[in-house]
Amino acid sequence: MEWHDASYTVSDDRARLDARAIHDYLSRSYWAMGIPLEIVQRSLAHSLNLGLYVTASGEQVGLARVVTDRATFAYLCDVYVLEPHRGRGLSKFLMRCVRAHPDLQQLRRMLLVTADAHGLYAQFGFQPLSRPERVMESADPEIYSRR
Ligand SMILES: CC(C)(COP(=O)(O)OP(=O)(O)OC[C@H]1O[C@@H](n2cnc3c(N)ncnc32)[C@H](O)[C@@H]1OP(=O)(O)O)[C@@H](O)C(=O)NCCC(=O)NCCS
């Protein structure tokens, strides 16, 4: 699948992904600080990835990664737009593509975790957990910084 606006393209083509550029960003992100390149590559290999590209140059400037069975459930993560391209509606463009993707229709649940971008996702149908007492996690946030 591919979507275009005036200057940018969103594509789910795994072959177009620039794993090094993705790793450059994620390894300094607040949620995956220090993540090794090999783990980024493995995560991309097993996910539905929507890359955001400058149409003219092909440079990758953003990502939304979706871990999913493409039938019942999806987990949206690793959403970013590189700093020089922010404030132009590009994360909303990415989210429109996530919502429109044919493999992500009729899911029973889609989850995400965010520190401060609730207002972005609220524009695309996400709400706080309706029954947080039913949700549990097994988390290791320091996993990369300990290595
Ligand atoms: C969050 C991020 C993806 C937004 O990208 P962007 O292309 O600059 O955002 P857009 O121009 O599409 O606008 C985002 C919309 O969400 C809203 N928003 C809510 N929380 C926000 C936040 N923390 N950061 C940016 N926008 C936010 C904005 O107000 C805007 O809505 P509006 O146009 O109706 O005012 C980008 O700032 C980024 O990569 N941040 C670092 C990584 C990150 O925090 N990712 C989210 C992790 S869950």
Short mmCIF file of N, CA, C and O in Angstrom, two decimals, residues 30-36 139-147:
data_model
loop_
_atom_site.label_atom_id
_atom_site.label_comp_id
_atom_site.label_asym_id
_atom_site.label_seq_id
_atom_site.Cartn_x
_atom_site.Cartn_y
_atom_site.Cartn_z
N TYR A 30 12.71 8.12 23.92
CA TYR A 30 12.54 7.91 25.35
C TYR A 30 12.08 6.49 25.68
O TYR A 30 12.25 6.02 26.79
N TRP A 31 11.50 5.79 24.70
CA TRP A 31 10.97 4.45 25.00
C TRP A 31 11.90 3.31 24.61
O TRP A 31 11.70 2.19 25.09
N ALA A 32 12.88 3.56 23.71
CA ALA A 32 13.75 2.45 23.28
C ALA A 32 15.21 2.87 23.31
O ALA A 32 16.03 2.35 22.55
N MET A 33 15.52 3.79 24.22
CA MET A 33 16.88 4.33 24.37
C MET A 33 17.91 3.21 24.39
O MET A 33 17.80 2.28 25.20
N GLY A 34 18.89 3.27 23.47
CA GLY A 34 19.97 2.29 23.48
C GLY A 34 19.65 0.99 22.78
O GLY A 34 20.45 0.04 22.82
N ILE A 35 18.51 0.92 22.09
CA ILE A 35 18.16 -0.35 21.43
C ILE A 35 19.20 -0.70 20.36
O ILE A 35 19.62 0.15 19.58
N PRO A 36 19.66 -1.96 20.34
CA PRO A 36 20.65 -2.37 19.33
C PRO A 36 20.03 -2.45 17.92
O PRO A 36 18.85 -2.77 17.77
N ALA A 139 6.85 -5.98 31.94
CA ALA A 139 7.67 -4.96 31.27
C ALA A 139 9.07 -4.92 31.85
O ALA A 139 9.27 -5.20 33.04
N ASP A 140 10.03 -4.54 31.00
CA ASP A 140 11.42 -4.39 31.43
C ASP A 140 11.98 -3.14 30.74
O ASP A 140 12.75 -3.24 29.78
N PRO A 141 11.59 -1.94 31.21
CA PRO A 141 11.97 -0.71 30.51
C PRO A 141 13.48 -0.45 30.47
O PRO A 141 13.94 0.28 29.61
N GLU A 142 14.25 -1.06 31.38
CA GLU A 142 15.71 -0.81 31.39
C GLU A 142 16.46 -1.83 30.55
O GLU A 142 17.69 -1.89 30.60
N ILE A 143 15.78 -2.63 29.78
CA ILE A 143 16.43 -3.78 29.13
C ILE A 143 17.63 -3.39 28.27
O ILE A 143 18.63 -4.10 28.27
N TYR A 144 17.58 -2.25 27.58
CA TYR A 144 18.71 -1.89 26.70
C TYR A 144 19.79 -1.14 27.46
O TYR A 144 20.95 -1.22 27.11
N SER A 145 19.41 -0.38 28.49
CA SER A 145 20.42 0.42 29.20
C SER A 145 21.30 -0.47 30.09
O SER A 145 22.40 -0.08 30.46
N ARG A 146 20.82 -1.66 30.46
CA ARG A 146 21.61 -2.58 31.29
C ARG A 146 22.69 -3.30 30.51
O ARG A 146 23.63 -3.80 31.06
N ARG A 147 22.54 -3.36 29.15
CA ARG A 147 23.47 -4.19 28.36
C ARG A 147 24.86 -3.59 28.33
O ARG A 147 25.03 -2.38 28.35
#
